[in-house]
């Protein structure tokens, strides 16, 4: 499974957050697209509309397990996708901004 470190991500990289709604509401990366793993197949069209056509998709969850599943699925669909190693836990630990649904400082649930 292709992976990337949080520290290697740039601010304009496309980030897909596959955590569940309560996790997202508590805290997420501000520019991420949120489609929970449990809804991913049914909302796949929403993903394809938002994802870069010729760019890489960085998939993130809390620690890397769920995002690895989605990244693998996307790679099988011919999409350049990678799993973000360590997920939002490492994101927050690295000092990357985490916001809640109101845009206020959030936390990783």
JSON list of C-alpha atoms in Angstrom, two decimals, residues 42-108:
[
{"chain": "A", "resi": 42, "resn": "UNK", "atom": "CA", "xyz": [-22.73, 5.09, -2.08]},
{"chain": "A", "resi": 43, "resn": "UNK", "atom": "CA", "xyz": [-21.08, 8.54, -2.25]},
{"chain": "A", "resi": 44, "resn": "UNK", "atom": "CA", "xyz": [-18.35, 7.61, -4.73]},
{"chain": "A", "resi": 45, "resn": "UNK", "atom": "CA", "xyz": [-19.74, 10.06, -7.31]},
{"chain": "A", "resi": 46, "resn": "UNK", "atom": "CA", "xyz": [-19.29, 12.91, -4.84]},
{"chain": "A", "resi": 47, "resn": "UNK", "atom": "CA", "xyz": [-15.66, 11.88, -4.47]},
{"chain": "A", "resi": 48, "resn": "UNK", "atom": "CA", "xyz": [-15.03, 11.71, -8.22]},
{"chain": "A", "resi": 49, "resn": "UNK", "atom": "CA", "xyz": [-16.53, 15.19, -8.72]},
{"chain": "A", "resi": 50, "resn": "UNK", "atom": "CA", "xyz": [-14.26, 16.72, -6.07]},
{"chain": "A", "resi": 51, "resn": "UNK", "atom": "CA", "xyz": [-11.04, 14.77, -6.63]},
{"chain": "A", "resi": 52, "resn": "UNK", "atom": "CA", "xyz": [-8.31, 16.13, -8.90]},
{"chain": "A", "resi": 53, "resn": "UNK", "atom": "CA", "xyz": [-8.40, 14.47, -12.31]},
{"chain": "A", "resi": 54, "resn": "UNK", "atom": "CA", "xyz": [-4.63, 14.17, -12.67]},
{"chain": "A", "resi": 55, "resn": "UNK", "atom": "CA", "xyz": [-3.52, 14.60, -9.07]},
{"chain": "A", "resi": 56, "resn": "UNK", "atom": "CA", "xyz": [-2.88, 12.41, -6.09]},
{"chain": "A", "resi": 57, "resn": "UNK", "atom": "CA", "xyz": [-5.51, 11.65, -3.47]},
{"chain": "A", "resi": 58, "resn": "UNK", "atom": "CA", "xyz": [-4.25, 11.51, 0.12]},
{"chain": "A", "resi": 59, "resn": "UNK", "atom": "CA", "xyz": [-6.58, 9.40, 2.26]},
{"chain": "A", "resi": 60, "resn": "UNK", "atom": "CA", "xyz": [-6.68, 9.92, 6.03]},
{"chain": "A", "resi": 61, "resn": "UNK", "atom": "CA", "xyz": [-8.53, 8.51, 9.04]},
{"chain": "A", "resi": 62, "resn": "UNK", "atom": "CA", "xyz": [-7.71, 8.44, 12.74]},
{"chain": "A", "resi": 63, "resn": "UNK", "atom": "CA", "xyz": [-4.68, 6.15, 12.63]},
{"chain": "A", "resi": 64, "resn": "UNK", "atom": "CA", "xyz": [-4.40, 4.71, 9.11]},
{"chain": "A", "resi": 65, "resn": "UNK", "atom": "CA", "xyz": [-6.45, 1.51, 9.02]},
{"chain": "A", "resi": 66, "resn": "UNK", "atom": "CA", "xyz": [-9.66, 2.70, 7.39]},
{"chain": "A", "resi": 67, "resn": "UNK", "atom": "CA", "xyz": [-7.82, 5.07, 5.08]},
{"chain": "A", "resi": 68, "resn": "UNK", "atom": "CA", "xyz": [-5.61, 2.18, 3.91]},
{"chain": "A", "resi": 69, "resn": "UNK", "atom": "CA", "xyz": [-8.75, 0.29, 2.87]},
{"chain": "A", "resi": 70, "resn": "UNK", "atom": "CA", "xyz": [-10.08, 3.24, 0.89]},
{"chain": "A", "resi": 71, "resn": "UNK", "atom": "CA", "xyz": [-6.69, 4.03, -0.66]},
{"chain": "A", "resi": 72, "resn": "UNK", "atom": "CA", "xyz": [-6.40, 0.40, -1.80]},
{"chain": "A", "resi": 73, "resn": "UNK", "atom": "CA", "xyz": [-9.88, 0.55, -3.32]},
{"chain": "A", "resi": 74, "resn": "UNK", "atom": "CA", "xyz": [-9.03, 3.79, -5.15]},
{"chain": "A", "resi": 75, "resn": "UNK", "atom": "CA", "xyz": [-5.78, 2.34, -6.49]},
{"chain": "A", "resi": 76, "resn": "UNK", "atom": "CA", "xyz": [-7.78, -0.62, -7.83]},
{"chain": "A", "resi": 77, "resn": "UNK", "atom": "CA", "xyz": [-10.00, 1.93, -9.63]},
{"chain": "A", "resi": 78, "resn": "UNK", "atom": "CA", "xyz": [-6.91, 3.39, -11.32]},
{"chain": "A", "resi": 79, "resn": "UNK", "atom": "CA", "xyz": [-6.68, 6.47, -9.09]},
{"chain": "A", "resi": 80, "resn": "UNK", "atom": "CA", "xyz": [-3.36, 7.74, -7.78]},
{"chain": "A", "resi": 81, "resn": "UNK", "atom": "CA", "xyz": [-4.14, 7.36, -4.06]},
{"chain": "A", "resi": 82, "resn": "UNK", "atom": "CA", "xyz": [-1.94, 7.03, -0.98]},
{"chain": "A", "resi": 83, "resn": "UNK", "atom": "CA", "xyz": [-2.61, 6.37, 2.68]},
{"chain": "A", "resi": 84, "resn": "UNK", "atom": "CA", "xyz": [-1.52, 9.07, 5.15]},
{"chain": "A", "resi": 85, "resn": "UNK", "atom": "CA", "xyz": [0.64, 7.18, 7.63]},
{"chain": "A", "resi": 86, "resn": "UNK", "atom": "CA", "xyz": [-0.55, 7.57, 11.22]},
{"chain": "A", "resi": 87, "resn": "UNK", "atom": "CA", "xyz": [-3.67, 9.50, 10.22]},
{"chain": "A", "resi": 88, "resn": "UNK", "atom": "CA", "xyz": [-5.13, 12.43, 12.11]},
{"chain": "A", "resi": 89, "resn": "UNK", "atom": "CA", "xyz": [-3.33, 11.42, 15.29]},
{"chain": "A", "resi": 90, "resn": "UNK", "atom": "CA", "xyz": [0.02, 12.11, 13.63]},
{"chain": "A", "resi": 91, "resn": "UNK", "atom": "CA", "xyz": [-1.46, 15.14, 11.82]},
{"chain": "A", "resi": 92, "resn": "UNK", "atom": "CA", "xyz": [-2.35, 16.77, 15.16]},
{"chain": "A", "resi": 93, "resn": "UNK", "atom": "CA", "xyz": [0.90, 15.67, 16.83]},
{"chain": "A", "resi": 94, "resn": "UNK", "atom": "CA", "xyz": [2.84, 17.30, 13.99]},
{"chain": "A", "resi": 95, "resn": "UNK", "atom": "CA", "xyz": [1.16, 20.62, 14.79]},
{"chain": "A", "resi": 96, "resn": "UNK", "atom": "CA", "xyz": [-1.04, 20.68, 11.70]},
{"chain": "A", "resi": 97, "resn": "UNK", "atom": "CA", "xyz": [-4.25, 22.66, 12.23]},
{"chain": "A", "resi": 98, "resn": "UNK", "atom": "CA", "xyz": [-7.34, 20.77, 13.38]},
{"chain": "A", "resi": 99, "resn": "UNK", "atom": "CA", "xyz": [-10.71, 22.55, 13.25]},
{"chain": "A", "resi": 100, "resn": "UNK", "atom": "CA", "xyz": [-14.22, 21.58, 14.28]},
{"chain": "A", "resi": 101, "resn": "UNK", "atom": "CA", "xyz": [-17.45, 22.09, 12.30]},
{"chain": "A", "resi": 102, "resn": "UNK", "atom": "CA", "xyz": [-17.55, 25.78, 13.29]},
{"chain": "A", "resi": 103, "resn": "UNK", "atom": "CA", "xyz": [-13.98, 26.41, 12.16]},
{"chain": "A", "resi": 104, "resn": "UNK", "atom": "CA", "xyz": [-12.83, 26.67, 15.78]},
{"chain": "A", "resi": 105, "resn": "UNK", "atom": "CA", "xyz": [-9.84, 24.70, 17.11]},
{"chain": "A", "resi": 106, "resn": "UNK", "atom": "CA", "xyz": [-10.79, 21.03, 17.25]},
{"chain": "A", "resi": 107, "resn": "UNK", "atom": "CA", "xyz": [-9.33, 17.78, 18.48]},
{"chain": "A", "resi": 108, "resn": "UNK", "atom": "CA", "xyz": [-8.85, 14.25, 17.17]}
]
